[in-house]
mmCIF file of C-alpha atoms in Angstrom:
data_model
loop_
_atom_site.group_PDB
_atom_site.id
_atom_site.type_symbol
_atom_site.label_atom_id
_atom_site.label_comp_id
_atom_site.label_asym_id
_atom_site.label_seq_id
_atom_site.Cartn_x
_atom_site.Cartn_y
_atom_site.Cartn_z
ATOM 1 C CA UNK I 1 -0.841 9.931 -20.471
ATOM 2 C CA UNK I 2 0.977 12.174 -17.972
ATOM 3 C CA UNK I 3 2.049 15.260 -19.464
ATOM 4 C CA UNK I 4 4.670 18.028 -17.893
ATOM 5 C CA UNK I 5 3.156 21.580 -19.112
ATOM 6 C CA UNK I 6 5.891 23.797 -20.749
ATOM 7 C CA UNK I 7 3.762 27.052 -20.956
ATOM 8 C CA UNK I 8 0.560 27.913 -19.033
ATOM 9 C CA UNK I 9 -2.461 26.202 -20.895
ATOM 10 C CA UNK I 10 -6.158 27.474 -20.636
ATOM 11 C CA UNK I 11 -8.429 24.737 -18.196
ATOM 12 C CA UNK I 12 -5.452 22.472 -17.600
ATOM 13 C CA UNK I 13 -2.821 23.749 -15.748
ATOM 14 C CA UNK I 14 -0.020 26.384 -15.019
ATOM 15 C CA UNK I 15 3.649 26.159 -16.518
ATOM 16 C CA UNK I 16 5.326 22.920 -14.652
ATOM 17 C CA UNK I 17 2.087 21.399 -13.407
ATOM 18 C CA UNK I 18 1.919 17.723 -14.135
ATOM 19 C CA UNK I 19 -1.130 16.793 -15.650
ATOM 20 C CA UNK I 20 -2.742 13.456 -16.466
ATOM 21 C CA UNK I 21 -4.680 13.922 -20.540
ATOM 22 C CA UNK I 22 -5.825 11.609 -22.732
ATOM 23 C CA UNK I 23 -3.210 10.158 -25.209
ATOM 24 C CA UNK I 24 -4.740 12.216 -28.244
ATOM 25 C CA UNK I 25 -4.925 15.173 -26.876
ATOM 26 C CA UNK I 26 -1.259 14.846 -26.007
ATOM 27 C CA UNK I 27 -0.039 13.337 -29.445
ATOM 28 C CA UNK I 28 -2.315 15.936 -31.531
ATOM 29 C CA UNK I 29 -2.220 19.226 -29.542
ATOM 30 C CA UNK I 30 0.172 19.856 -26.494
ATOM 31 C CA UNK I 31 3.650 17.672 -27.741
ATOM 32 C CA UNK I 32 3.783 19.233 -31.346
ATOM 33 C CA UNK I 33 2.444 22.611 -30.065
ATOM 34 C CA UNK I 34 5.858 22.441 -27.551
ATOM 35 C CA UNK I 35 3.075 23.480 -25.011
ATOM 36 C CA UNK I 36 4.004 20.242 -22.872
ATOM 37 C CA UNK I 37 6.566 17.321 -22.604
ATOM 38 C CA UNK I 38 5.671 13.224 -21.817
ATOM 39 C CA UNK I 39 6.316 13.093 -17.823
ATOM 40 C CA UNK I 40 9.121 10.049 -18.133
ATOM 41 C CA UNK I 41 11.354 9.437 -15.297
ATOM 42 C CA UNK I 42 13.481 11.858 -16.492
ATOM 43 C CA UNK I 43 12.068 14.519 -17.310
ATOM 44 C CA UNK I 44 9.867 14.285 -13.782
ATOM 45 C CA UNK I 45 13.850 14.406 -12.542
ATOM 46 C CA UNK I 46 15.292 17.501 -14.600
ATOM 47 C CA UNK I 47 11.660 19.710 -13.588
ATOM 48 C CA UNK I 48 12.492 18.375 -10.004
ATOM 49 C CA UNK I 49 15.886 20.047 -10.570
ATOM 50 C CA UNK I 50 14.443 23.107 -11.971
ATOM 51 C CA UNK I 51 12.285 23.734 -9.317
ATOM 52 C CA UNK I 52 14.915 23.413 -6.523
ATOM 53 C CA UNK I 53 17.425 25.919 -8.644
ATOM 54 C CA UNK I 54 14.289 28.711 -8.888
ATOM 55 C CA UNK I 55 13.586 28.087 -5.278
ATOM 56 C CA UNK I 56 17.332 28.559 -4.786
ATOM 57 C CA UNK I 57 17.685 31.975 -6.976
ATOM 58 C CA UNK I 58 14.376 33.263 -5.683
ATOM 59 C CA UNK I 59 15.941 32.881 -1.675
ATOM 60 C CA UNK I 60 18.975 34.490 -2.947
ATOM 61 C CA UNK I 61 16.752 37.615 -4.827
ATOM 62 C CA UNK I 62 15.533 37.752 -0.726
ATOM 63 C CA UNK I 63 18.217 38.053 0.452
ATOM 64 C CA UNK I 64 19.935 40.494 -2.019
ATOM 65 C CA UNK I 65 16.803 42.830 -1.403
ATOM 66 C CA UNK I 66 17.267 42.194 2.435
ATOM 67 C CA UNK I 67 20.657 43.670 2.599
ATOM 68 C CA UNK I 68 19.968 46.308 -0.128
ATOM 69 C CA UNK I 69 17.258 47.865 2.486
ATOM 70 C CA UNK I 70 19.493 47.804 5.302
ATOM 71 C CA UNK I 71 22.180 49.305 3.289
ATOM 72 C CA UNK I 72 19.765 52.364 2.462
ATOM 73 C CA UNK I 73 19.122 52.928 6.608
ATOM 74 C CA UNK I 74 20.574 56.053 7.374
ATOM 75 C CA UNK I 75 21.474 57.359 3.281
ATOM 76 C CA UNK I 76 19.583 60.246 2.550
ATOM 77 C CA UNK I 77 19.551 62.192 -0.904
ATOM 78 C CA UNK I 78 19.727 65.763 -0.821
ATOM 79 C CA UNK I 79 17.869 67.834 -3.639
ATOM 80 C CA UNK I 80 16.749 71.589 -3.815
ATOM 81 C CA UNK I 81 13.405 73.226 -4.838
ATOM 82 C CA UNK I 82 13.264 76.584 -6.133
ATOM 83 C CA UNK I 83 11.574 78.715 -3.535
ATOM 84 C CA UNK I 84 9.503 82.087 -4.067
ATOM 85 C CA UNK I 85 8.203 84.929 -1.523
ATOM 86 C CA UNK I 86 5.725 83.401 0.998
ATOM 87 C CA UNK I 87 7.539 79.902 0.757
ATOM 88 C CA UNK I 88 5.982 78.931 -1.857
ATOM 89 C CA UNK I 89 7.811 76.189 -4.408
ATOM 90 C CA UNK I 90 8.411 76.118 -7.751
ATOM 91 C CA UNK I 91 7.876 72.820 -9.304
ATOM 92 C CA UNK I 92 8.236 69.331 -8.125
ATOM 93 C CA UNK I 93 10.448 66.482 -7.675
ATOM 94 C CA UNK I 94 10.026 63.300 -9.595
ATOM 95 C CA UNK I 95 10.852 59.403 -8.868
ATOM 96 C CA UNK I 96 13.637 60.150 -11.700
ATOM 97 C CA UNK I 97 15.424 62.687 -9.809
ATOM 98 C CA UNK I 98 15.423 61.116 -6.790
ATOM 99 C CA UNK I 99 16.590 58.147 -8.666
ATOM 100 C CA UNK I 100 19.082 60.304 -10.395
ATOM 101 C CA UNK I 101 20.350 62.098 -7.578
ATOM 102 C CA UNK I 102 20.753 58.577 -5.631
ATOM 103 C CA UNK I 103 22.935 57.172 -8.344
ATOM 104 C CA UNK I 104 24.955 60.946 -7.983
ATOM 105 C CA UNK I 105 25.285 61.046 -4.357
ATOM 106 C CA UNK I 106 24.884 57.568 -2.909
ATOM 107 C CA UNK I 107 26.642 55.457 -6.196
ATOM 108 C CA UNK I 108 23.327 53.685 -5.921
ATOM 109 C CA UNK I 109 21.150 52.915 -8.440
ATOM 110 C CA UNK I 110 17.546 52.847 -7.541
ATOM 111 C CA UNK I 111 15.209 51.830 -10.051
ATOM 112 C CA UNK I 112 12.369 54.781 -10.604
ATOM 113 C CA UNK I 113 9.580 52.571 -10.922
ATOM 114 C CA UNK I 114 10.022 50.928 -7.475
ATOM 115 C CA UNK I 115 9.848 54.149 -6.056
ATOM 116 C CA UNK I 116 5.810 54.000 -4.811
ATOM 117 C CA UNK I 117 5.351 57.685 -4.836
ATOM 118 C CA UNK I 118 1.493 58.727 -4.594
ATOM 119 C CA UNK I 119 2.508 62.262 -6.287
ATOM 120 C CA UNK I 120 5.657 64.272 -6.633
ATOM 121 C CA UNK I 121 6.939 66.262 -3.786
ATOM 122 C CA UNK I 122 6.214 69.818 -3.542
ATOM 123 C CA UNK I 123 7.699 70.381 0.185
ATOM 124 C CA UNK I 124 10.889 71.555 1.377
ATOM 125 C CA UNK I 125 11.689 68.917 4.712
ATOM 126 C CA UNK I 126 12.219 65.296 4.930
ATOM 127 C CA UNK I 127 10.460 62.652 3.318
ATOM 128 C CA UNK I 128 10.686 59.345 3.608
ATOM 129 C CA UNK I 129 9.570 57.845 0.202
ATOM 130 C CA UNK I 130 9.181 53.492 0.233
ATOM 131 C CA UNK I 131 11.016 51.497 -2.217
ATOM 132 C CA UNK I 132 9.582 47.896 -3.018
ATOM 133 C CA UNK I 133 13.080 46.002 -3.433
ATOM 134 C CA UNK I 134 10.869 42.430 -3.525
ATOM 135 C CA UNK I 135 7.050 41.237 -3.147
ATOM 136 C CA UNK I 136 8.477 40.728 0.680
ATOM 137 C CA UNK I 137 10.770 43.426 0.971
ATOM 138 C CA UNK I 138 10.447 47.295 0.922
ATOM 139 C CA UNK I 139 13.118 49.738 2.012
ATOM 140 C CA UNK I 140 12.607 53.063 2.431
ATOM 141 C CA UNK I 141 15.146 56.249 1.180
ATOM 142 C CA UNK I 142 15.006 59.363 3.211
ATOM 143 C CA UNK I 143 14.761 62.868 0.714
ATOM 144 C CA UNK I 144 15.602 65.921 2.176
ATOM 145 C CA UNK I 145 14.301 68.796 -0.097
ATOM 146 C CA UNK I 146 16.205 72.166 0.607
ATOM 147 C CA UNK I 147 15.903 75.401 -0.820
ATOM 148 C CA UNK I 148 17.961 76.049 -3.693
#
């Protein structure tokens, strides 16, 4: 019996895989388990559908994050770092204020866990920090750090 999987299942197959099983293991284990659904005409047709509207949302995420990074070309945030005699900093600033201070200055919201930061910045300058909008896609946001 062909089988369309529902959910990913251990040594058969990945969420909308189309498998071929033996009738038992179908009747007994994946259809009342909901883990997978008898491959009939139509349902071959509606995950046929489903897989051309994810396809079509996932080129449309792409794109989204496409003009998002070319939007951020040119934006810089501006934040201040408490300085002490010899130039020496006080403290650090975080993927949170940068995120905040975006969101304050730019009226964009950046989310602060897409901000691939190695560590905090300690330096008063420019810094260009990258920002992974999409697997494909990574935009970068330019911090200047003044004394304040």
């Amino acid at each position: 019996m062909k089988v369309i999987l529902l959910e990913d299942v251990k040594s058969l197959g990945k969420k909308g895989d189309v498998v071929k099983v033996s009738d038992g293991y179908a009747r007994n284990m994946l259809l009342p388990k909901r883990l997978g659904v008898e491959a009939t005409t139509k349902n071959l047709n509606d995950l046929k559908l489903k897989k051309a509207h994810e396809q079509k949302l996932a080129q449309n995420n792409l794109e989204a994050a496409r003009d998002f990074a070319k939007n951020l070309e040119g934006k810089e945030v501006v934040l201040t770092l408490k300085v002490g005699e010899g130039g020496k900093t006080f403290g650090s600033i975080s993927a949170k204020e940068i995120s905040d201070a975006a969101k304050d200055q730019l009226g964009i919201t950046l989310d602060k866990k897409k901000l691939q930061m190695e560590s905090p910045i300690k330096t008063l300058g420019v810094t260009e920090v990258p920002l992974r909008l999409h697997p494909e896609v990574t935009g970068t946001v330019k911090v200047v750090v003044k004394e304040g």
